[in-house]
Short mmCIF file of C-alpha atoms in Angstrom, two decimals:
data_model
loop_
_atom_site.label_atom_id
_atom_site.label_comp_id
_atom_site.label_asym_id
_atom_site.label_seq_id
_atom_site.Cartn_x
_atom_site.Cartn_y
_atom_site.Cartn_z
CA MET A 24 13.56 -4.90 27.89
CA ARG A 25 11.29 -3.67 30.68
CA SER A 26 9.44 -1.28 28.35
CA TYR A 27 8.37 -4.24 26.22
CA ILE A 28 6.91 -6.33 29.03
CA THR A 29 3.46 -4.69 28.99
CA PRO A 30 2.92 -4.88 25.20
CA ILE A 31 4.05 -8.50 25.11
CA LEU A 32 1.84 -9.45 28.05
CA LEU A 33 -1.11 -7.74 26.34
CA VAL A 34 -0.56 -9.73 23.17
CA PHE A 35 -0.20 -13.01 25.05
CA GLY A 36 -3.32 -12.22 27.11
CA PHE A 37 -5.25 -11.43 23.97
CA LEU A 38 -3.92 -14.64 22.46
CA LEU A 39 -5.32 -16.64 25.35
CA LEU A 40 -8.68 -14.86 25.09
CA SER A 41 -8.81 -15.54 21.35
CA VAL A 42 -8.22 -19.25 21.82
CA ILE A 43 -10.82 -19.45 24.60
CA CYS A 44 -13.34 -17.89 22.20
CA GLN A 45 -12.47 -20.57 19.64
CA ILE A 46 -12.94 -23.35 22.17
CA PHE A 47 -16.42 -22.20 23.16
CA ARG A 48 -17.74 -21.80 19.66
CA LYS A 49 -20.95 -23.70 18.93
CA ASN A 50 -19.52 -25.29 15.81
CA GLU A 51 -17.63 -28.33 17.10
CA LYS A 52 -15.52 -28.67 13.97
CA GLU A 53 -14.23 -25.11 14.28
CA SER A 54 -13.75 -25.50 18.03
CA ALA A 55 -11.48 -28.47 17.39
CA GLN A 56 -9.14 -26.15 15.48
CA ALA A 57 -8.47 -24.02 18.57
CA PHE A 58 -5.36 -25.96 19.52
CA THR A 59 -4.02 -25.61 15.99
CA LYS A 60 -4.59 -21.87 16.13
CA LEU A 61 -2.91 -21.67 19.52
CA ILE A 62 0.23 -23.32 18.17
CA SER A 63 0.12 -21.12 15.06
CA PHE A 64 -0.19 -17.91 17.08
CA ILE A 65 2.68 -18.93 19.34
CA LEU A 66 4.81 -19.59 16.26
CA LEU A 67 3.88 -16.14 14.93
CA LEU A 68 5.10 -14.60 18.19
CA VAL A 69 8.53 -16.25 17.96
CA PRO A 70 10.02 -13.85 15.38
CA VAL A 71 8.26 -10.95 17.13
CA VAL A 72 10.25 -11.30 20.35
CA PHE A 73 13.62 -12.15 18.76
CA PRO A 74 14.76 -8.55 18.23
CA LEU A 75 14.01 -7.85 21.90
CA ILE A 76 16.21 -10.68 23.10
CA LEU A 77 19.03 -10.77 20.56
CA LYS A 78 20.77 -7.44 20.05
CA SER A 79 23.42 -8.81 17.69
CA LYS A 80 22.59 -8.44 14.01
CA SER A 81 24.56 -11.56 13.08
CA TYR A 82 22.63 -13.69 15.58
CA LEU A 83 19.33 -12.27 14.42
CA ILE A 84 20.10 -13.00 10.77
CA LEU A 85 21.20 -16.54 11.66
CA PHE A 86 18.04 -17.24 13.65
CA SER A 87 15.87 -15.69 10.92
CA VAL A 88 17.41 -17.94 8.28
CA LEU A 89 16.91 -20.98 10.52
CA LEU A 90 13.28 -20.00 11.14
CA ILE A 91 12.69 -19.65 7.39
CA LEU A 92 14.17 -23.09 6.71
CA ILE A 93 12.12 -24.65 9.52
CA THR A 94 8.97 -22.93 8.24
CA ILE A 95 9.57 -24.15 4.69
CA PHE A 96 10.03 -27.70 5.97
CA THR A 97 6.93 -27.41 8.15
CA GLN A 98 4.90 -26.01 5.28
CA ASN A 99 5.91 -28.89 3.00
CA VAL A 100 4.82 -31.39 5.66
CA ILE A 101 1.56 -29.55 6.36
CA ASN A 102 0.67 -29.33 2.67
CA ARG A 103 0.37 -33.11 2.50
CA GLY A 104 -3.35 -33.41 3.05
CA LYS A 105 -3.62 -31.26 6.18
CA PRO A 106 -6.25 -28.59 6.85
CA ASN A 107 -6.25 -25.30 4.93
CA LEU A 108 -5.96 -23.48 8.24
CA CYS A 109 -2.49 -24.95 8.82
CA ARG A 110 -1.35 -24.10 5.31
CA THR A 111 -2.50 -20.50 5.70
CA PHE A 112 -0.65 -20.00 8.95
CA SER A 113 2.50 -21.65 7.62
CA LYS A 114 2.53 -19.16 4.73
CA LYS A 115 2.03 -16.26 7.12
CA LEU A 116 4.81 -17.54 9.37
CA LEU A 117 7.13 -17.83 6.39
CA ILE A 118 6.42 -14.25 5.34
CA LEU A 119 6.82 -13.01 8.91
CA ASN A 120 10.21 -14.69 9.29
CA PHE A 121 11.32 -13.32 5.92
CA MET A 122 10.20 -9.84 7.00
CA LEU A 123 12.31 -10.21 10.13
CA LEU A 124 15.33 -11.29 8.07
CA VAL A 125 15.02 -8.34 5.72
CA SER A 126 14.41 -5.90 8.59
CA VAL A 127 17.42 -6.85 10.66
CA SER A 128 19.58 -6.92 7.53
CA ILE A 129 18.93 -3.30 6.59
CA VAL A 130 18.14 -1.41 9.82
CA GLU A 131 20.44 -0.30 12.59
CA SER A 132 20.39 -2.13 15.92
CA TYR A 133 18.71 0.80 17.71
CA LEU A 134 15.73 0.33 15.38
CA TYR A 135 15.14 -3.30 16.37
CA GLU A 136 12.54 -2.14 18.88
CA PHE A 137 10.53 -0.63 16.02
CA VAL A 138 10.77 -3.94 14.13
CA SER A 139 9.44 -5.84 17.14
CA LEU A 140 6.62 -3.42 17.87
CA SER A 141 5.56 -3.42 14.21
CA LEU A 142 5.41 -7.21 14.18
CA ILE A 143 3.59 -7.24 17.55
CA ILE A 144 0.89 -5.00 16.09
CA LEU A 145 0.63 -7.27 13.04
CA VAL A 146 0.15 -10.37 15.18
CA LEU A 147 -2.33 -8.38 17.27
CA ALA A 148 -4.38 -7.78 14.11
CA GLU A 149 -4.43 -11.55 13.51
CA LEU A 150 -5.60 -12.19 17.06
CA CYS A 151 -8.34 -9.57 16.74
CA ASP A 152 -9.57 -11.23 13.55
CA SER A 153 -9.67 -14.62 15.24
CA MET A 154 -11.58 -13.43 18.29
CA ALA A 155 -14.00 -11.17 16.42
CA PHE A 156 -14.98 -13.84 13.89
CA SER A 157 -15.46 -16.29 16.76
CA LEU A 158 -17.70 -14.03 18.86
CA PHE A 159 -19.39 -11.96 16.15
CA PRO A 160 -19.30 -13.94 12.88
CA GLY A 161 -22.05 -11.86 11.31
CA ARG A 162 -20.76 -8.34 12.02
CA LEU A 163 -19.35 -7.67 8.57
CA THR A 164 -18.60 -4.55 6.58
CA ASN A 165 -17.98 -4.30 2.84
CA ILE A 166 -16.14 -1.00 2.50
CA THR A 167 -13.33 -2.43 0.38
CA GLY A 168 -15.39 -4.86 -1.65
CA GLU A 169 -14.41 -7.69 0.68
CA SER A 170 -16.37 -8.86 3.71
CA LYS A 171 -14.45 -7.91 6.84
CA ASN A 172 -15.44 -7.95 10.49
CA TYR A 173 -15.65 -4.40 11.81
CA ILE A 174 -15.57 -5.65 15.41
CA SER A 175 -12.07 -6.92 14.61
CA PHE A 176 -10.92 -3.48 13.52
CA SER A 177 -12.45 -1.84 16.57
CA LEU A 178 -10.52 -4.22 18.83
CA HIS A 179 -7.38 -3.73 16.78
CA PHE A 180 -7.66 0.04 17.15
CA ILE A 181 -8.16 -0.09 20.93
CA PHE A 182 -5.28 -2.45 21.63
CA THR A 183 -2.94 -0.73 19.15
CA LEU A 184 -3.67 2.58 20.86
CA LEU A 185 -2.93 1.08 24.26
CA ILE A 186 0.31 -0.60 23.16
CA LEU A 187 1.62 2.46 21.32
CA TYR A 188 0.91 4.77 24.24
CA LEU A 189 2.48 2.47 26.84
CA PHE A 190 5.50 2.01 24.63
CA GLU A 191 6.07 5.62 23.51
CA SER A 192 5.39 7.18 26.92
CA ASN A 193 8.68 5.68 28.15
CA TYR A 194 10.63 7.89 25.74
CA VAL A 195 9.06 11.35 26.04
CA SER A 196 9.23 14.07 28.65
CA ASP A 197 6.31 15.08 30.86
CA TYR A 198 5.77 18.14 28.65
CA SER A 199 5.61 16.05 25.48
CA LEU A 200 3.01 13.75 27.03
CA LEU A 201 0.48 16.49 26.28
CA TYR A 202 1.04 15.90 22.57
CA LEU A 203 1.68 12.16 22.71
CA PHE A 204 -1.85 10.88 23.28
CA PRO A 205 -3.51 12.67 20.32
CA LEU A 206 -0.62 11.60 18.08
CA VAL A 207 -0.82 7.99 19.25
CA LEU A 208 -4.61 8.13 18.85
CA MET A 209 -4.20 9.25 15.25
CA SER A 210 -1.43 6.70 14.64
CA ALA A 211 -3.59 3.83 15.91
CA LEU A 212 -6.43 5.01 13.67
CA LEU A 213 -4.13 5.18 10.62
CA ILE A 214 -2.71 1.70 11.29
CA THR A 215 -6.23 0.30 11.65
CA MET A 216 -7.35 2.01 8.44
CA MET A 217 -4.39 0.54 6.57
CA ASP A 218 -5.29 -2.88 7.95
CA LEU A 219 -8.84 -2.38 6.71
CA LEU A 220 -7.65 -1.49 3.21
CA ILE A 221 -5.37 -4.48 2.69
CA SER A 222 -6.01 -8.18 3.00
CA GLY A 223 -4.52 -11.58 2.38
CA LEU A 224 -0.85 -12.38 2.66
CA VAL A 225 0.15 -8.91 1.40
CA ARG A 226 -1.08 -7.63 4.76
CA PHE A 227 1.92 -9.36 6.39
CA VAL A 228 4.23 -7.20 4.29
CA ILE A 229 2.53 -3.82 4.08
CA LEU A 230 1.16 -3.43 7.61
CA PRO A 231 4.47 -3.88 9.52
CA ILE A 232 6.34 -1.65 7.07
CA PHE A 233 3.68 1.05 7.45
CA THR A 234 3.80 0.74 11.25
CA PHE A 235 7.61 0.78 11.30
CA PHE A 236 7.88 4.08 9.43
CA LEU A 237 5.06 5.63 11.42
CA LEU A 238 6.97 4.80 14.61
CA MET A 239 10.13 6.31 13.14
CA ILE A 240 8.26 9.52 12.35
CA LEU A 241 6.92 9.70 15.91
CA ARG A 242 10.35 9.10 17.45
CA SER A 243 12.31 11.49 15.23
CA SER A 244 9.96 14.49 15.41
CA ASP A 245 9.15 17.33 17.74
CA LEU A 246 5.74 16.08 18.92
CA GLY A 247 4.21 19.54 19.12
CA ILE A 248 5.15 20.41 15.54
CA LEU A 249 4.20 16.93 14.29
CA LEU A 250 0.77 17.18 15.90
CA SER A 251 0.18 20.52 14.20
CA ASP A 252 1.36 19.16 10.82
CA PHE A 253 -0.80 16.05 11.16
CA ALA A 254 -3.86 18.08 12.15
CA ILE A 255 -3.49 20.40 9.14
CA GLY A 256 -2.44 17.67 6.68
CA PHE A 257 -5.10 15.11 7.52
CA GLY A 258 -7.71 17.82 8.00
CA LEU A 259 -7.08 19.08 4.47
CA ALA A 260 -6.99 15.50 3.17
CA GLY A 261 -10.34 14.78 4.84
CA LEU A 262 -11.94 17.82 3.22
CA ILE A 263 -10.65 16.86 -0.23
CA VAL A 264 -11.75 13.25 0.22
CA ILE A 265 -15.30 14.22 1.23
CA LEU A 266 -15.68 16.51 -1.79
CA SER A 267 -14.14 13.94 -4.14
CA TYR A 268 -16.40 11.17 -2.87
CA LYS A 269 -19.49 13.34 -3.30
CA VAL A 270 -18.65 14.12 -6.94
CA ARG A 271 -17.81 10.44 -7.58
CA PHE A 272 -14.08 10.82 -8.16
CA LEU A 273 -13.51 8.07 -5.58
CA THR A 274 -15.14 4.89 -4.34
CA LEU A 275 -15.44 4.46 -0.58
CA SER A 276 -12.29 2.34 -0.43
CA GLY A 277 -10.56 4.87 -2.68
CA ALA A 278 -11.61 7.65 -0.31
CA LEU A 279 -10.04 5.86 2.68
CA ALA A 280 -6.84 5.19 0.72
CA THR A 281 -6.67 8.80 -0.45
CA PHE A 282 -7.16 10.06 3.11
CA LEU A 283 -4.17 8.01 4.25
CA LEU A 284 -1.96 8.84 1.32
CA ALA A 285 -2.80 12.52 0.92
CA GLY A 286 -2.71 13.07 4.67
CA PHE A 287 0.91 11.91 4.88
CA ILE A 288 1.94 13.88 1.81
CA PHE A 289 0.23 17.07 3.03
CA ALA A 290 1.51 16.69 6.61
CA LEU A 291 5.11 15.72 5.87
CA GLY A 292 5.67 17.49 2.57
CA SER A 293 3.78 20.78 2.91
CA TRP A 294 2.78 22.62 -0.28
CA GLN A 295 5.90 21.52 -2.13
CA TRP A 296 4.67 17.94 -2.22
CA SER A 297 0.94 18.66 -2.03
CA VAL A 298 0.52 20.78 -5.16
CA PRO A 299 1.76 18.15 -7.68
CA ILE A 300 -0.40 15.31 -6.30
CA LEU A 301 -3.44 17.59 -6.15
CA THR A 302 -2.79 18.71 -9.73
CA PHE A 303 -2.66 15.12 -10.93
CA PHE A 304 -5.68 13.96 -8.98
CA VAL A 305 -8.06 16.83 -9.74
CA LEU A 306 -7.23 17.36 -13.43
CA SER A 307 -7.05 13.63 -14.22
CA SER A 308 -10.39 12.98 -12.50
CA ILE A 309 -12.06 15.79 -14.43
CA LEU A 310 -10.53 14.57 -17.68
CA SER A 311 -11.79 11.03 -17.01
CA LYS A 312 -15.31 12.33 -16.35
CA VAL A 313 -15.33 14.37 -19.57
CA ARG A 314 -13.96 11.54 -21.70
CA LYS A 315 -16.50 9.10 -20.27
CA LYS A 316 -19.35 11.38 -21.34
CA VAL A 317 -17.94 11.74 -24.86
CA ASN A 318 -16.84 8.15 -25.46
CA SER A 319 -18.27 5.77 -22.85
CA GLU A 320 -18.11 2.74 -25.16
CA ILE A 321 -14.36 2.47 -24.62
CA GLU A 322 -14.99 1.57 -20.97
CA GLU A 323 -15.71 -2.03 -21.92
CA PHE A 324 -12.00 -2.56 -22.60
CA PHE A 325 -10.72 -1.09 -19.31
CA GLU A 326 -10.39 -3.03 -16.07
CA LYS A 327 -11.08 0.10 -13.98
CA THR A 328 -13.33 3.12 -14.53
CA GLY A 329 -12.56 6.76 -13.80
CA VAL A 330 -13.93 6.38 -10.24
CA ARG A 331 -10.74 5.42 -8.41
CA ASP A 332 -10.70 2.58 -5.88
CA ARG A 333 -8.05 1.86 -3.22
CA TRP A 334 -5.69 -0.02 -5.53
CA GLN A 335 -5.78 2.73 -8.17
CA VAL A 336 -4.98 5.30 -5.49
CA PHE A 337 -2.05 3.27 -4.15
CA ALA A 338 -0.79 2.46 -7.65
CA ASN A 339 -0.79 6.09 -8.75
CA GLY A 340 0.27 7.82 -5.53
CA GLY A 341 1.76 5.14 -3.30
CA LEU A 342 5.30 5.84 -4.49
CA GLY A 343 4.82 9.48 -3.53
CA GLY A 344 3.72 8.46 -0.04
CA ILE A 345 6.87 6.35 0.38
CA LEU A 346 9.16 9.07 -0.95
CA VAL A 347 7.72 11.82 1.26
CA VAL A 348 8.39 9.67 4.34
CA PHE A 349 11.98 9.01 3.20
CA ASN A 350 12.49 12.71 2.55
CA TYR A 351 11.05 13.62 5.96
CA LEU A 352 13.38 11.23 7.77
CA GLN A 353 16.45 11.93 5.59
CA PRO A 354 15.96 15.14 3.51
CA ASP A 355 17.39 14.98 0.00
CA ASN A 356 16.37 16.89 -3.15
CA LEU A 357 16.66 13.68 -5.15
CA PHE A 358 13.58 12.32 -3.39
CA TYR A 359 11.54 15.25 -4.67
CA TYR A 360 12.76 14.76 -8.26
CA MET A 361 11.88 11.06 -7.97
CA TYR A 362 8.43 12.05 -6.70
CA ILE A 363 7.82 14.45 -9.57
CA ALA A 364 9.04 11.83 -12.07
CA SER A 365 6.73 9.11 -10.69
CA LEU A 366 3.75 11.46 -10.83
CA ALA A 367 4.72 12.60 -14.34
CA ALA A 368 4.78 8.96 -15.48
CA VAL A 369 1.35 8.02 -14.06
CA CYS A 370 -0.15 11.32 -15.19
CA ALA A 371 1.30 10.91 -18.69
CA ASP A 372 -0.11 7.39 -18.85
CA THR A 373 -3.53 8.51 -17.57
CA TRP A 374 -3.75 11.42 -19.97
CA ALA A 375 -2.52 9.27 -22.86
CA THR A 376 -5.47 6.95 -22.25
CA GLU A 377 -8.05 9.67 -21.69
CA ILE A 378 -7.04 11.97 -24.56
CA GLY A 379 -6.13 9.05 -26.83
CA THR A 380 -9.64 7.59 -26.45
CA PHE A 381 -11.49 10.91 -26.35
CA LYS A 382 -12.59 10.33 -29.91
CA LYS A 383 -12.26 7.41 -32.27
CA THR A 384 -8.80 7.44 -33.84
CA LYS A 385 -6.34 5.04 -35.38
CA THR A 386 -4.49 3.05 -32.73
CA TYR A 387 -1.34 0.98 -33.24
CA ASN A 388 0.33 -1.84 -31.33
CA ILE A 389 3.48 -0.48 -29.67
CA LEU A 390 5.46 -3.60 -30.61
CA ASN A 391 4.86 -3.84 -34.36
CA PHE A 392 2.86 -0.65 -35.12
CA LYS A 393 0.08 -2.68 -36.69
CA PRO A 394 -3.45 -1.24 -36.30
CA ILE A 395 -5.41 -2.59 -33.32
CA THR A 396 -8.80 -1.87 -31.79
CA GLN A 397 -8.86 1.38 -29.86
CA GLY A 398 -8.79 0.75 -26.11
CA MET A 399 -6.84 -2.50 -26.19
CA SER A 400 -3.82 -2.82 -23.89
CA GLY A 401 -0.53 -1.93 -25.56
CA GLY A 402 -2.06 0.50 -28.03
CA ILE A 403 -0.62 3.94 -28.87
CA SER A 404 -1.92 6.77 -31.00
CA PHE A 405 -0.90 10.28 -32.01
CA PRO A 406 -3.52 11.96 -29.78
CA GLY A 407 -2.54 9.63 -26.95
CA THR A 408 1.16 10.46 -27.31
CA PHE A 409 0.31 14.16 -27.28
CA GLY A 410 -1.79 13.58 -24.16
CA SER A 411 1.19 11.82 -22.56
CA PHE A 412 3.34 14.88 -23.25
CA LEU A 413 0.71 17.21 -21.79
CA GLY A 414 0.32 15.12 -18.64
CA ALA A 415 4.07 15.04 -17.96
CA ALA A 416 4.38 18.78 -18.70
CA VAL A 417 1.56 19.68 -16.30
CA ILE A 418 3.24 17.77 -13.45
CA ALA A 419 6.59 19.37 -14.26
CA LEU A 420 4.92 22.78 -14.14
CA SER A 421 3.22 22.02 -10.81
CA GLY A 422 6.58 21.60 -9.06
CA ILE A 423 8.44 24.47 -10.71
CA LEU A 424 8.26 26.83 -7.71
CA TRP A 425 10.50 24.56 -5.63
CA ILE A 426 13.14 23.78 -8.25
CA GLU A 427 16.49 25.48 -7.71
CA SER A 428 18.42 23.94 -10.60
CA ASP A 429 18.29 24.79 -14.31
CA LEU A 430 14.59 24.92 -15.22
CA LEU A 431 15.06 23.86 -18.85
CA SER A 432 16.94 20.72 -17.81
CA TYR A 433 14.31 20.06 -15.17
CA PHE A 434 11.46 20.26 -17.70
CA ILE A 435 13.25 18.08 -20.23
CA ILE A 436 14.10 15.25 -17.83
CA VAL A 437 10.68 15.24 -16.11
CA ILE A 438 8.81 15.18 -19.43
CA PHE A 439 11.19 12.50 -20.70
CA ALA A 440 10.63 10.43 -17.53
CA GLY A 441 6.87 10.90 -17.82
CA ILE A 442 6.62 9.89 -21.48
CA GLY A 443 9.11 7.07 -20.90
CA GLY A 444 7.00 5.70 -18.05
CA SER A 445 3.87 5.96 -20.19
CA PHE A 446 5.44 4.03 -23.07
CA PHE A 447 6.73 1.43 -20.61
CA ASP A 448 3.13 1.02 -19.44
CA SER A 449 2.02 0.41 -23.02
CA LEU A 450 4.88 -2.03 -23.56
CA LEU A 451 3.80 -4.05 -20.54
CA GLY A 452 0.20 -3.87 -21.75
CA ALA A 453 1.18 -5.36 -25.10
CA THR A 454 3.31 -8.15 -23.66
CA VAL A 455 2.75 -9.35 -20.09
CA GLN A 456 -0.35 -7.60 -18.71
CA ALA A 457 -3.27 -9.95 -18.08
CA GLN A 458 -5.82 -9.92 -20.90
CA PHE A 459 -9.08 -11.81 -21.16
CA TYR A 460 -11.34 -13.00 -23.97
CA CYS A 461 -15.09 -12.52 -23.85
CA LYS A 462 -16.88 -15.40 -25.56
CA SER A 463 -20.09 -13.42 -25.78
CA CYS A 464 -18.82 -10.45 -27.82
CA SER A 465 -15.45 -11.87 -29.00
CA LYS A 466 -13.48 -8.93 -27.59
CA ILE A 467 -10.10 -8.85 -25.83
CA THR A 468 -10.43 -6.91 -22.59
CA GLU A 469 -8.69 -6.22 -19.26
CA LYS A 470 -11.82 -7.31 -17.37
CA GLU A 471 -12.18 -10.72 -15.76
CA ARG A 472 -15.95 -10.33 -16.18
CA HIS A 473 -17.43 -9.00 -19.41
CA CYS A 474 -20.98 -8.99 -20.75
CA ASN A 475 -22.14 -10.09 -17.28
CA GLN A 476 -20.20 -13.35 -17.44
CA PRO A 477 -16.64 -14.55 -16.61
CA SER A 478 -14.06 -13.95 -19.33
CA SER A 479 -11.53 -16.61 -20.25
CA PHE A 480 -7.82 -15.95 -19.76
CA HIS A 481 -6.17 -14.90 -23.03
CA LYS A 482 -2.51 -14.03 -22.39
CA GLY A 483 -0.02 -12.35 -20.07
CA PHE A 484 0.42 -12.99 -16.35
CA SER A 485 -2.85 -13.42 -14.51
CA TRP A 486 -1.60 -11.42 -11.49
CA LEU A 487 -0.30 -8.48 -13.58
CA ASN A 488 -3.39 -6.27 -13.69
CA ASN A 489 -3.77 -2.63 -14.68
CA ASP A 490 -2.95 -1.30 -11.20
CA ILE A 491 0.37 -3.13 -11.05
CA VAL A 492 1.23 -1.93 -14.55
CA ASN A 493 0.51 1.66 -13.49
CA LEU A 494 2.73 1.21 -10.44
CA MET A 495 5.54 -0.10 -12.62
CA ALA A 496 5.16 2.88 -14.93
CA GLY A 497 5.78 5.17 -11.95
CA ILE A 498 8.81 3.09 -10.97
CA ALA A 499 10.13 3.41 -14.52
CA GLY A 500 9.87 7.20 -14.25
CA ILE A 501 11.87 7.08 -11.01
CA PHE A 502 14.58 4.92 -12.58
CA LEU A 503 14.95 7.37 -15.46
CA ILE A 504 15.47 10.22 -12.99
CA ILE A 505 18.03 8.19 -11.01
CA PHE A 506 19.85 7.29 -14.22
CA TYR A 507 19.99 10.97 -15.22
CA TYR A 508 21.10 12.02 -11.73
CA TYR A 509 23.99 9.56 -11.45
CA PHE A 510 25.12 8.97 -15.02
CA THR A 511 24.88 12.35 -16.73
#
């Protein structure tokens, strides 16, 4: 417990400073909300300290369930005409308590300290936001397409660095301290970058999970070797990102997301994991550029262009980032096959779109095979199906050097998983993906804005956009590999 005292005191001290900043704001209405924020922040800290106090999993699960029930009751009361601020914090508290419940249900007791530290860093990010927007309301950056306070991220980085170093220095030898600071420096930077890239309530899910696994990597590795791997991996990722951004393969947010994702894959997976993701990214980006020059009109149907943003990067490669971490912590060849299958699925889907719309061709609805307008969600064509096959085959070929089993079986199952994931993408596009109607040109499109005006909702689920569909295509490829692995 003693090793946690300093991080907790830092968070509580920062909490007090944040509330003081709220109190002394010039806007009296916002100053009056300081007490509400104080109570909300204290409530956020309750699930953070539980794993430090209660070492029994059964007690932790019981308290987590009670906290969730209390939060639901509180949220229902707050929703009855109370300020939006209260509703927002009640939702965050609910998610935080649910995260605690899930964490203590699936991790071993010796990992509870990682759960607590991850949640502490999450709450710290909230405190930094509060203080920065109070003191410097105009210091905004728009890297991700959303206005965020860069002072907040600077504070988050500094305090995350301090907490990580004070915490981790208790568990390493004097010799390893030489490697600890640069690793903690890089870890704090990566956590802050992830916080910059995500927003809203999803931040309360992604950020602690990201921090948790980063802490596990630090604790389970030889720090000298890990520092070398991180330096090479993220150095190579930085070089690729700079070149890709200059040639307009990536937006600025996409560049930051690619740096994070590729850095982990390069550092933890070496060439075995790096070659397939590079193959997909480079060839698909070139193909998108070429197709856009030949048939740019088709762009009016697509939600996203060939210049990848952060969500496209995470949708196409996020599964690979998760799998490489799992494989690093618990090596298993199945993780690599799952990785290849997910990439084959997203590459097959990407190439099906690019090659299928390279020139005007007959396109059919995947559900009833009736002709539809080329470019509409759920459409398939003969050139597109051939492109799907090529995309899956290229990914299968990119990983062939590290396959020890029967190569013919490997090619068949990876191509099958890739094409299967691509068709699943089309099936979702024809049924549940969000589609919009443009009143100006009378076209059905994936875009919420078309012809420089808002489009009206047409069908599907409004939250199920193209990025989520691409992610689900990759998951479908993984499930096909798992099914083959366990049931054949």
